[in-house]
CSV table of N, CA and C in Angstrom, one decimal:
chain,number,residue,atom,x,y,z
M,25,MET,N,14.1,12.8,-7.3
M,25,MET,CA,14.1,11.5,-6.7
M,25,MET,C,14.0,10.5,-7.8
M,26,LYS,N,14.5,9.3,-7.5
M,26,LYS,CA,14.5,8.2,-8.4
M,26,LYS,C,13.9,7.0,-7.8
M,27,ILE,N,13.2,6.2,-8.6
M,27,ILE,CA,12.8,4.9,-8.3
M,27,ILE,C,13.6,4.0,-9.2
M,28,PHE,N,14.3,3.0,-8.6
M,28,PHE,CA,15.1,2.1,-9.4
M,28,PHE,C,14.4,0.8,-9.7
M,29,LEU,N,14.3,0.5,-10.9
M,29,LEU,CA,13.6,-0.8,-11.3
M,29,LEU,C,14.7,-1.8,-11.7
M,30,TYR,N,14.6,-3.0,-11.3
M,30,TYR,CA,15.5,-4.1,-11.6
M,30,TYR,C,14.9,-5.0,-12.6
M,31,ASP,N,15.6,-5.2,-13.7
M,31,ASP,CA,15.0,-6.1,-14.7
M,31,ASP,C,15.6,-7.5,-14.7
M,32,GLY,N,16.3,-7.9,-13.7
M,32,GLY,CA,16.9,-9.2,-13.6
M,32,GLY,C,18.4,-9.2,-13.9
M,33,ARG,N,18.8,-8.0,-14.4
M,33,ARG,CA,20.2,-7.9,-14.7
M,33,ARG,C,20.8,-6.5,-14.3
M,34,ASP,N,20.0,-5.5,-14.6
M,34,ASP,CA,20.4,-4.1,-14.3
M,34,ASP,C,19.4,-3.3,-13.6
M,35,PHE,N,19.8,-2.3,-12.9
M,35,PHE,CA,18.9,-1.3,-12.3
M,35,PHE,C,18.7,-0.2,-13.3
M,36,ARG,N,17.5,0.2,-13.5
M,36,ARG,CA,17.2,1.4,-14.4
M,36,ARG,C,16.4,2.4,-13.5
M,37,PRO,N,17.0,3.6,-13.5
M,37,PRO,CA,16.3,4.7,-12.7
M,37,PRO,C,15.1,5.3,-13.5
M,38,LEU,N,14.1,5.6,-12.8
M,38,LEU,CA,13.0,6.4,-13.3
M,38,LEU,C,12.9,7.6,-12.4
M,39,VAL,N,12.9,8.8,-12.9
M,39,VAL,CA,12.9,10.0,-12.2
M,39,VAL,C,11.5,10.4,-11.8
M,40,VAL,N,11.2,10.8,-10.6
M,40,VAL,CA,9.9,11.3,-10.2
M,40,VAL,C,10.1,12.6,-9.5
M,41,GLU,N,9.1,13.5,-9.7
M,41,GLU,CA,9.1,14.8,-9.1
M,41,GLU,C,8.5,14.8,-7.7
M,42,SER,N,9.4,14.7,-6.7
M,42,SER,CA,8.9,14.7,-5.4
M,42,SER,C,10.0,15.0,-4.4
M,43,SER,N,9.7,15.8,-3.4
M,43,SER,CA,10.6,16.0,-2.3
M,43,SER,C,10.4,15.1,-1.1
M,44,ALA,N,9.2,14.3,-1.2
M,44,ALA,CA,8.9,13.4,-0.1
M,44,ALA,C,9.6,12.1,-0.2
M,45,THR,N,9.9,11.5,0.9
M,45,THR,CA,10.6,10.2,1.0
M,45,THR,C,9.5,9.2,0.6
M,46,LEU,N,9.9,8.3,-0.3
M,46,LEU,CA,9.1,7.1,-0.7
M,46,LEU,C,9.4,6.0,0.3
M,47,ARG,N,8.4,5.3,0.8
M,47,ARG,CA,8.6,4.2,1.8
M,47,ARG,C,8.3,2.8,1.3
M,48,TRP,N,7.5,2.7,0.3
M,48,TRP,CA,7.1,1.3,-0.1
M,48,TRP,C,6.7,1.3,-1.5
M,49,GLY,N,6.9,0.1,-2.1
M,49,GLY,CA,6.5,-0.1,-3.5
M,49,GLY,C,5.9,-1.5,-3.7
M,50,CYS,N,5.0,-1.6,-4.6
M,50,CYS,CA,4.4,-2.9,-4.9
M,50,CYS,C,4.0,-3.0,-6.3
M,51,TRP,N,3.8,-4.2,-6.8
M,51,TRP,CA,3.4,-4.4,-8.2
M,51,TRP,C,2.2,-5.4,-8.3
M,52,THR,N,1.5,-5.3,-9.4
M,52,THR,CA,0.4,-6.3,-9.7
M,52,THR,C,1.2,-7.6,-10.0
M,53,LYS,N,0.5,-8.7,-9.9
M,53,LYS,CA,1.1,-10.0,-10.2
M,53,LYS,C,1.6,-10.1,-11.6
M,54,ASP,N,1.0,-9.4,-12.6
M,54,ASP,CA,1.4,-9.4,-13.9
M,54,ASP,C,2.5,-8.4,-14.2
M,55,GLY,N,2.9,-7.6,-13.3
M,55,GLY,CA,4.0,-6.6,-13.4
M,55,GLY,C,3.6,-5.4,-14.3
M,56,LYS,N,2.4,-5.2,-14.6
M,56,LYS,CA,2.0,-4.1,-15.5
M,56,LYS,C,1.8,-2.8,-14.8
M,57,ARG,N,1.5,-2.9,-13.4
M,57,ARG,CA,1.3,-1.7,-12.7
M,57,ARG,C,2.1,-1.7,-11.4
M,58,GLY,N,2.7,-0.6,-11.0
M,58,GLY,CA,3.4,-0.4,-9.8
M,58,GLY,C,2.8,0.7,-9.0
M,59,LEU,N,2.9,0.7,-7.7
M,59,LEU,CA,2.4,1.7,-6.8
M,59,LEU,C,3.5,2.0,-5.8
M,60,PHE,N,3.9,3.3,-5.6
M,60,PHE,CA,4.9,3.7,-4.7
M,60,PHE,C,4.3,4.7,-3.8
M,61,VAL,N,4.5,4.6,-2.4
M,61,VAL,CA,3.9,5.5,-1.5
M,61,VAL,C,4.9,6.0,-0.5
M,62,GLY,N,4.6,7.2,0.1
M,62,GLY,CA,5.6,7.7,1.0
M,62,GLY,C,5.0,8.8,1.9
M,63,ASN,N,5.9,9.7,2.3
M,63,ASN,CA,5.6,10.8,3.2
M,63,ASN,C,4.6,11.8,2.6
M,64,ARG,N,3.9,12.4,3.5
M,64,ARG,CA,3.0,13.5,3.2
M,64,ARG,C,2.0,13.1,2.1
M,65,GLY,N,1.5,11.9,2.2
M,65,GLY,CA,0.4,11.4,1.3
M,65,GLY,C,0.9,11.2,-0.2
M,66,THR,N,2.2,11.0,-0.4
M,66,THR,CA,2.7,10.9,-1.7
M,66,THR,C,2.4,9.5,-2.3
M,67,ILE,N,1.8,9.5,-3.5
M,67,ILE,CA,1.5,8.2,-4.2
M,67,ILE,C,1.9,8.4,-5.7
M,68,PHE,N,2.7,7.5,-6.2
M,68,PHE,CA,3.0,7.4,-7.6
M,68,PHE,C,2.5,6.0,-8.1
M,69,GLN,N,2.0,6.1,-9.3
M,69,GLN,CA,1.6,4.8,-10.0
M,69,GLN,C,2.4,4.7,-11.3
M,70,ILE,N,2.9,3.5,-11.6
M,70,ILE,CA,3.6,3.3,-12.8
M,70,ILE,C,2.7,2.3,-13.7
M,71,VAL,N,2.4,2.7,-14.9
M,71,VAL,CA,1.7,1.9,-15.8
M,71,VAL,C,2.4,1.9,-17.1
M,72,ASN,N,2.9,0.8,-17.6
M,72,ASN,CA,3.7,0.7,-18.8
M,72,ASN,C,4.8,1.7,-18.9
M,73,ARG,N,5.6,1.8,-17.8
M,73,ARG,CA,6.7,2.7,-17.6
M,73,ARG,C,6.4,4.1,-17.6
M,74,LYS,N,5.1,4.5,-17.5
M,74,LYS,CA,4.7,5.9,-17.4
M,74,LYS,C,4.4,6.1,-15.9
M,75,ILE,N,4.9,7.2,-15.4
M,75,ILE,CA,4.7,7.5,-14.0
M,75,ILE,C,3.7,8.7,-13.8
M,76,ASP,N,2.7,8.4,-13.0
M,76,ASP,CA,1.8,9.5,-12.7
M,76,ASP,C,1.7,9.6,-11.2
M,77,ARG,N,1.6,10.9,-10.7
M,77,ARG,CA,1.3,11.1,-9.3
M,77,ARG,C,-0.2,11.1,-9.1
M,78,LEU,N,-0.6,10.3,-8.1
M,78,LEU,CA,-2.0,10.2,-7.8
M,78,LEU,C,-2.4,11.2,-6.7
M,79,HIS,N,-3.5,11.8,-6.8
M,79,HIS,CA,-3.9,12.8,-5.8
M,79,HIS,C,-4.7,12.2,-4.7
M,80,THR,N,-4.5,12.6,-3.5
M,80,THR,CA,-5.2,12.1,-2.3
M,80,THR,C,-5.5,13.3,-1.3
M,81,SER,N,-6.5,13.2,-0.5
M,81,SER,CA,-6.7,14.2,0.5
M,81,SER,C,-5.9,14.0,1.7
M,82,SER,N,-5.1,12.9,1.8
M,82,SER,CA,-4.3,12.6,3.0
M,82,SER,C,-2.9,13.3,2.9
M,83,SER,N,-2.5,13.8,4.0
M,83,SER,CA,-1.2,14.4,4.1
M,83,SER,C,-0.3,13.6,5.1
M,84,GLU,N,-0.8,12.4,5.5
M,84,GLU,CA,-0.1,11.6,6.4
M,84,GLU,C,1.0,10.8,5.7
M,85,ASN,N,2.0,10.3,6.5
M,85,ASN,CA,3.0,9.5,5.9
M,85,ASN,C,2.4,8.1,5.7
M,86,LEU,N,2.5,7.7,4.4
M,86,LEU,CA,2.0,6.4,4.0
M,86,LEU,C,3.1,5.3,4.1
M,87,ARG,N,2.8,4.2,4.7
M,87,ARG,CA,3.8,3.2,5.1
M,87,ARG,C,3.8,1.9,4.2
M,88,CYS,N,2.7,1.6,3.6
M,88,CYS,CA,2.6,0.4,2.8
M,88,CYS,C,1.5,0.4,1.8
M,89,ALA,N,1.6,-0.3,0.7
M,89,ALA,CA,0.6,-0.5,-0.3
M,89,ALA,C,0.6,-1.9,-0.8
M,90,GLU,N,-0.5,-2.4,-1.1
M,90,GLU,CA,-0.6,-3.8,-1.7
M,90,GLU,C,-1.8,-3.9,-2.6
M,91,PHE,N,-1.5,-4.4,-3.9
M,91,PHE,CA,-2.5,-4.6,-4.8
M,91,PHE,C,-3.3,-5.9,-4.4
M,92,SER,N,-4.6,-5.9,-4.7
M,92,SER,CA,-5.4,-7.1,-4.5
M,92,SER,C,-4.9,-8.2,-5.5
M,93,PRO,N,-5.1,-9.4,-5.2
M,93,PRO,CA,-4.6,-10.5,-6.1
M,93,PRO,C,-5.0,-10.4,-7.5
M,94,THR,N,-6.2,-9.8,-7.8
M,94,THR,CA,-6.6,-9.6,-9.2
M,94,THR,C,-5.9,-8.3,-9.8
M,95,GLY,N,-5.4,-7.4,-9.0
M,95,GLY,CA,-4.7,-6.2,-9.4
M,95,GLY,C,-5.7,-5.1,-9.8
M,96,THR,N,-7.0,-5.3,-9.4
M,96,THR,CA,-8.0,-4.3,-9.8
M,96,THR,C,-8.1,-3.2,-8.8
M,97,SER,N,-7.6,-3.4,-7.6
M,97,SER,CA,-7.6,-2.3,-6.5
M,97,SER,C,-6.4,-2.5,-5.7
M,98,ALA,N,-6.1,-1.5,-4.8
M,98,ALA,CA,-5.0,-1.6,-3.9
M,98,ALA,C,-5.4,-0.9,-2.6
M,99,LEU,N,-4.9,-1.4,-1.5
M,99,LEU,CA,-5.0,-0.8,-0.2
M,99,LEU,C,-3.7,-0.1,0.2
M,100,ILE,N,-3.8,1.1,0.8
M,100,ILE,CA,-2.6,1.8,1.3
M,100,ILE,C,-2.9,2.2,2.7
M,101,VAL,N,-1.9,2.0,3.6
M,101,VAL,CA,-2.0,2.3,5.0
M,101,VAL,C,-0.9,3.3,5.4
M,102,GLY,N,-1.2,4.0,6.5
M,102,GLY,CA,-0.2,5.0,7.0
M,102,GLY,C,-0.5,5.4,8.4
M,103,ASN,N,0.2,6.5,8.7
M,103,ASN,CA,0.1,7.1,10.1
M,103,ASN,C,-1.3,7.6,10.4
M,104,LYS,N,-1.6,7.6,11.7
M,104,LYS,CA,-2.8,8.1,12.3
M,104,LYS,C,-4.0,7.4,11.7
M,105,GLY,N,-3.9,6.0,11.5
M,105,GLY,CA,-5.0,5.2,11.1
M,105,GLY,C,-5.4,5.4,9.6
M,106,THR,N,-4.5,6.0,8.8
M,106,THR,CA,-4.9,6.3,7.4
M,106,THR,C,-5.1,5.0,6.6
M,107,ILE,N,-6.2,4.9,6.0
M,107,ILE,CA,-6.5,3.8,5.0
M,107,ILE,C,-7.0,4.4,3.8
M,108,LEU,N,-6.3,4.1,2.7
M,108,LEU,CA,-6.8,4.6,1.4
M,108,LEU,C,-7.0,3.4,0.5
M,109,LYS,N,-7.9,3.5,-0.5
M,109,LYS,CA,-8.2,2.4,-1.4
M,109,LYS,C,-8.1,3.0,-2.8
M,110,LEU,N,-7.3,2.4,-3.7
M,110,LEU,CA,-7.1,2.7,-5.1
M,110,LEU,C,-8.1,1.9,-5.9
M,111,ASP,N,-9.0,2.5,-6.6
M,111,ASP,CA,-9.9,1.8,-7.5
M,111,ASP,C,-9.9,2.6,-8.8
M,112,ASN,N,-9.7,1.9,-10.0
M,112,ASN,CA,-9.8,2.6,-11.3
M,112,ASN,C,-9.0,3.9,-11.4
M,113,GLY,N,-7.9,3.9,-10.8
M,113,GLY,CA,-7.0,5.1,-10.9
M,113,GLY,C,-7.4,6.2,-9.9
M,114,PHE,N,-8.4,6.0,-9.1
M,114,PHE,CA,-8.8,7.1,-8.1
M,114,PHE,C,-8.5,6.6,-6.7
M,115,VAL,N,-8.0,7.5,-5.9
M,115,VAL,CA,-7.6,7.1,-4.5
M,115,VAL,C,-8.7,7.7,-3.6
M,116,ASN,N,-9.3,6.8,-2.8
M,116,ASN,CA,-10.4,7.2,-1.9
M,116,ASN,C,-10.0,6.9,-0.4
M,117,LEU,N,-10.4,7.8,0.5
M,117,LEU,CA,-10.1,7.6,1.9
M,117,LEU,C,-11.2,6.7,2.4
M,118,VAL,N,-10.7,5.6,3.1
M,118,VAL,CA,-11.6,4.7,3.8
M,118,VAL,C,-11.9,5.3,5.2
M,119,HIS,N,-13.2,5.5,5.5
M,119,HIS,CA,-13.5,6.0,6.8
M,119,HIS,C,-13.2,5.1,7.9
M,120,SER,N,-12.5,5.6,8.9
M,120,SER,CA,-12.1,4.7,10.0
M,120,SER,C,-11.9,5.6,11.2
M,121,GLU,N,-12.2,5.1,12.4
M,121,GLU,CA,-12.0,5.8,13.6
M,121,GLU,C,-10.6,5.6,14.2
M,122,LEU,N,-9.7,4.9,13.5
M,122,LEU,CA,-8.4,4.5,14.0
M,122,LEU,C,-7.5,5.7,14.1
M,123,THR,N,-6.6,5.7,15.1
M,123,THR,CA,-5.7,6.8,15.3
M,123,THR,C,-4.2,6.3,15.4
M,124,VAL,N,-4.1,5.0,15.4
M,124,VAL,CA,-2.8,4.3,15.6
M,124,VAL,C,-2.1,4.3,14.2
M,125,ASN,N,-0.8,4.3,14.2
M,125,ASN,CA,-0.1,4.2,12.9
M,125,ASN,C,-0.2,2.8,12.4
M,126,LEU,N,-0.6,2.7,11.2
M,126,LEU,CA,-0.7,1.4,10.5
M,126,LEU,C,0.6,1.2,9.7
M,127,ARG,N,1.1,0.0,9.7
M,127,ARG,CA,2.4,-0.3,9.1
M,127,ARG,C,2.4,-1.1,7.8
M,128,ARG,N,1.5,-2.2,7.8
M,128,ARG,CA,1.5,-3.1,6.7
M,128,ARG,C,0.1,-3.6,6.4
M,129,VAL,N,-0.1,-4.0,5.1
M,129,VAL,CA,-1.3,-4.5,4.6
M,129,VAL,C,-1.0,-5.7,3.8
M,130,ALA,N,-1.8,-6.8,3.9
M,130,ALA,CA,-1.6,-8.0,3.0
M,130,ALA,C,-3.0,-8.5,2.7
M,131,TRP,N,-3.2,-8.8,1.4
M,131,TRP,CA,-4.5,-9.3,0.9
M,131,TRP,C,-4.5,-10.9,1.1
M,132,ARG,N,-5.6,-11.4,1.4
M,132,ARG,CA,-5.8,-12.8,1.4
M,132,ARG,C,-5.7,-13.3,0.0
M,133,PRO,N,-5.1,-14.5,-0.2
M,133,PRO,CA,-4.8,-14.9,-1.6
M,133,PRO,C,-6.0,-15.0,-2.5
M,134,ASP,N,-7.2,-15.2,-1.9
M,134,ASP,CA,-8.4,-15.2,-2.8
M,134,ASP,C,-9.0,-13.8,-3.0
M,135,GLY,N,-8.5,-12.8,-2.3
M,135,GLY,CA,-8.9,-11.4,-2.5
M,135,GLY,C,-10.2,-11.0,-1.7
M,136,THR,N,-10.7,-11.9,-0.9
M,136,THR,CA,-11.9,-11.6,-0.2
M,136,THR,C,-11.7,-10.7,1.0
M,137,SER,N,-10.5,-10.5,1.5
M,137,SER,CA,-10.2,-9.7,2.6
M,137,SER,C,-8.8,-9.3,2.7
M,138,ALA,N,-8.4,-8.4,3.6
M,138,ALA,CA,-7.0,-8.0,3.8
M,138,ALA,C,-6.8,-7.9,5.2
M,139,LEU,N,-5.5,-8.0,5.7
M,139,LEU,CA,-5.1,-7.8,7.0
M,139,LEU,C,-4.4,-6.5,7.1
M,140,LEU,N,-4.6,-5.6,8.1
M,140,LEU,CA,-3.9,-4.4,8.3
M,140,LEU,C,-3.3,-4.4,9.7
M,141,VAL,N,-2.1,-4.1,9.9
M,141,VAL,CA,-1.4,-4.2,11.2
M,141,VAL,C,-0.6,-2.9,11.4
M,142,GLY,N,-0.3,-2.6,12.7
M,142,GLY,CA,0.4,-1.5,13.0
M,142,GLY,C,0.9,-1.4,14.5
M,143,ASN,N,1.1,-0.2,15.0
M,143,ASN,CA,1.6,0.0,16.3
M,143,ASN,C,0.5,-0.4,17.4
M,144,GLU,N,1.0,-0.6,18.6
M,144,GLU,CA,0.2,-0.9,19.7
M,144,GLU,C,-0.7,-2.1,19.5
M,145,GLY,N,-0.2,-3.1,18.8
M,145,GLY,CA,-1.0,-4.3,18.6
M,145,GLY,C,-2.2,-4.2,17.6
M,146,ALA,N,-2.2,-3.1,16.9
M,146,ALA,CA,-3.3,-2.9,15.9
M,146,ALA,C,-3.3,-4.1,14.9
M,147,ALA,N,-4.4,-4.7,14.8
M,147,ALA,CA,-4.6,-5.8,13.8
M,147,ALA,C,-6.1,-5.8,13.4
M,148,TYR,N,-6.3,-5.7,12.1
M,148,TYR,CA,-7.7,-5.5,11.6
M,148,TYR,C,-7.9,-6.3,10.3
M,149,ARG,N,-9.1,-6.9,10.2
M,149,ARG,CA,-9.4,-7.5,8.9
M,149,ARG,C,-10.3,-6.5,8.1
M,150,PHE,N,-10.0,-6.3,6.9
M,150,PHE,CA,-10.7,-5.4,6.0
M,150,PHE,C,-11.5,-6.2,5.0
M,151,VAL,N,-12.9,-6.1,5.2
M,151,VAL,CA,-13.8,-6.9,4.3
M,151,VAL,C,-14.8,-6.0,3.8
M,152,ASP,N,-14.9,-5.9,2.5
M,152,ASP,CA,-16.0,-5.0,1.9
M,152,ASP,C,-16.1,-3.6,2.4
M,153,GLY,N,-14.9,-3.0,2.7
M,153,GLY,CA,-14.9,-1.7,3.2
M,153,GLY,C,-15.1,-1.5,4.7
M,154,THR,N,-15.2,-2.6,5.4
M,154,THR,CA,-15.5,-2.6,6.8
M,154,THR,C,-14.2,-3.2,7.6
M,155,LEU,N,-13.9,-2.6,8.7
M,155,LEU,CA,-12.8,-3.1,9.5
M,155,LEU,C,-13.3,-3.9,10.7
M,156,GLU,N,-12.7,-5.0,10.9
M,156,GLU,CA,-13.0,-5.9,12.1
M,156,GLU,C,-11.8,-6.1,12.9
M,157,ARG,N,-11.8,-5.7,14.1
M,157,ARG,CA,-10.7,-5.8,15.0
M,157,ARG,C,-10.3,-7.3,15.3
M,158,ILE,N,-9.0,-7.6,15.2
M,158,ILE,CA,-8.5,-8.9,15.6
M,158,ILE,C,-7.8,-8.8,16.9
M,159,ASP,N,-8.2,-9.4,17.9
M,159,ASP,CA,-7.6,-9.3,19.2
M,159,ASP,C,-6.5,-10.4,19.4
M,160,GLY,N,-5.6,-10.1,20.3
M,160,GLY,CA,-4.5,-11.0,20.7
M,160,GLY,C,-3.1,-10.6,20.4
M,161,ALA,N,-2.9,-9.5,19.7
M,161,ALA,CA,-1.5,-9.1,19.4
M,161,ALA,C,-1.3,-7.9,20.4
M,162,GLY,N,-0.3,-7.9,21.2
M,162,GLY,CA,-0.1,-6.9,22.2
M,162,GLY,C,1.1,-6.0,21.9
M,163,ASN,N,1.8,-6.3,20.8
M,163,ASN,CA,3.0,-5.5,20.5
M,163,ASN,C,2.8,-4.7,19.2
M,164,ASN,N,3.8,-3.9,18.9
M,164,ASN,CA,3.8,-3.2,17.6
M,164,ASN,C,4.0,-4.3,16.5
M,165,LEU,N,3.1,-4.3,15.6
M,165,LEU,CA,3.2,-5.2,14.4
M,165,LEU,C,3.8,-4.5,13.2
M,166,ARG,N,4.9,-5.0,12.7
M,166,ARG,CA,5.6,-4.3,11.6
M,166,ARG,C,5.5,-5.1,10.3
M,167,SER,N,5.0,-6.3,10.3
M,167,SER,CA,4.9,-7.1,9.1
M,167,SER,C,3.7,-8.1,9.2
M,168,ILE,N,3.2,-8.4,8.0
M,168,ILE,CA,2.0,-9.3,8.0
M,168,ILE,C,2.1,-10.0,6.6
M,169,SER,N,1.7,-11.3,6.6
M,169,SER,CA,1.6,-12.1,5.4
M,169,SER,C,0.6,-13.2,5.5
M,170,TRP,N,0.0,-13.5,4.4
M,170,TRP,CA,-1.0,-14.7,4.4
M,170,TRP,C,-0.2,-15.9,4.0
M,171,HIS,N,-0.6,-17.0,4.5
M,171,HIS,CA,-0.1,-18.3,4.0
M,171,HIS,C,-0.8,-18.5,2.7
M,172,PRO,N,-0.1,-19.1,1.7
M,172,PRO,CA,-0.7,-19.2,0.3
M,172,PRO,C,-2.0,-19.9,0.3
M,173,GLY,N,-2.3,-20.7,1.3
M,173,GLY,CA,-3.6,-21.4,1.4
M,173,GLY,C,-4.7,-20.5,2.0
M,174,GLY,N,-4.4,-19.3,2.4
M,174,GLY,CA,-5.4,-18.4,2.9
M,174,GLY,C,-5.6,-18.5,4.4
M,175,LYS,N,-4.8,-19.2,5.1
M,175,LYS,CA,-4.9,-19.4,6.5
M,175,LYS,C,-4.0,-18.6,7.3
């Protein structure tokens, strides 16, 4: 499998050893670290063009990953309520009672919280490792983004 990186002019392929489909990629704001997630709990991290597969206890399909604004951690979401947190190169499962497929995660611009959304109107605020339900969305949510002002 290949991850294609675009340098503003050309695509450059990076080969990764995986039979799982990759679904999402993200980068730190400084562009020094990349994170790519996919099916069967697959996670790859790129640091200075070096690719490493990160190990996780999850075998669920991972749908989205997002680095915190400082780039020190990342949240990863997936099927059956899977929430993972990357800190210092280690992936940890965030305990949750969720069973709904989560689709997207977005950090608040100041990094104090993140929003997680998914199927069946799932919408949650993630603050200090705790999930708070946000009511009012009745449909499948496939995308989420914060206003630059944090509102």
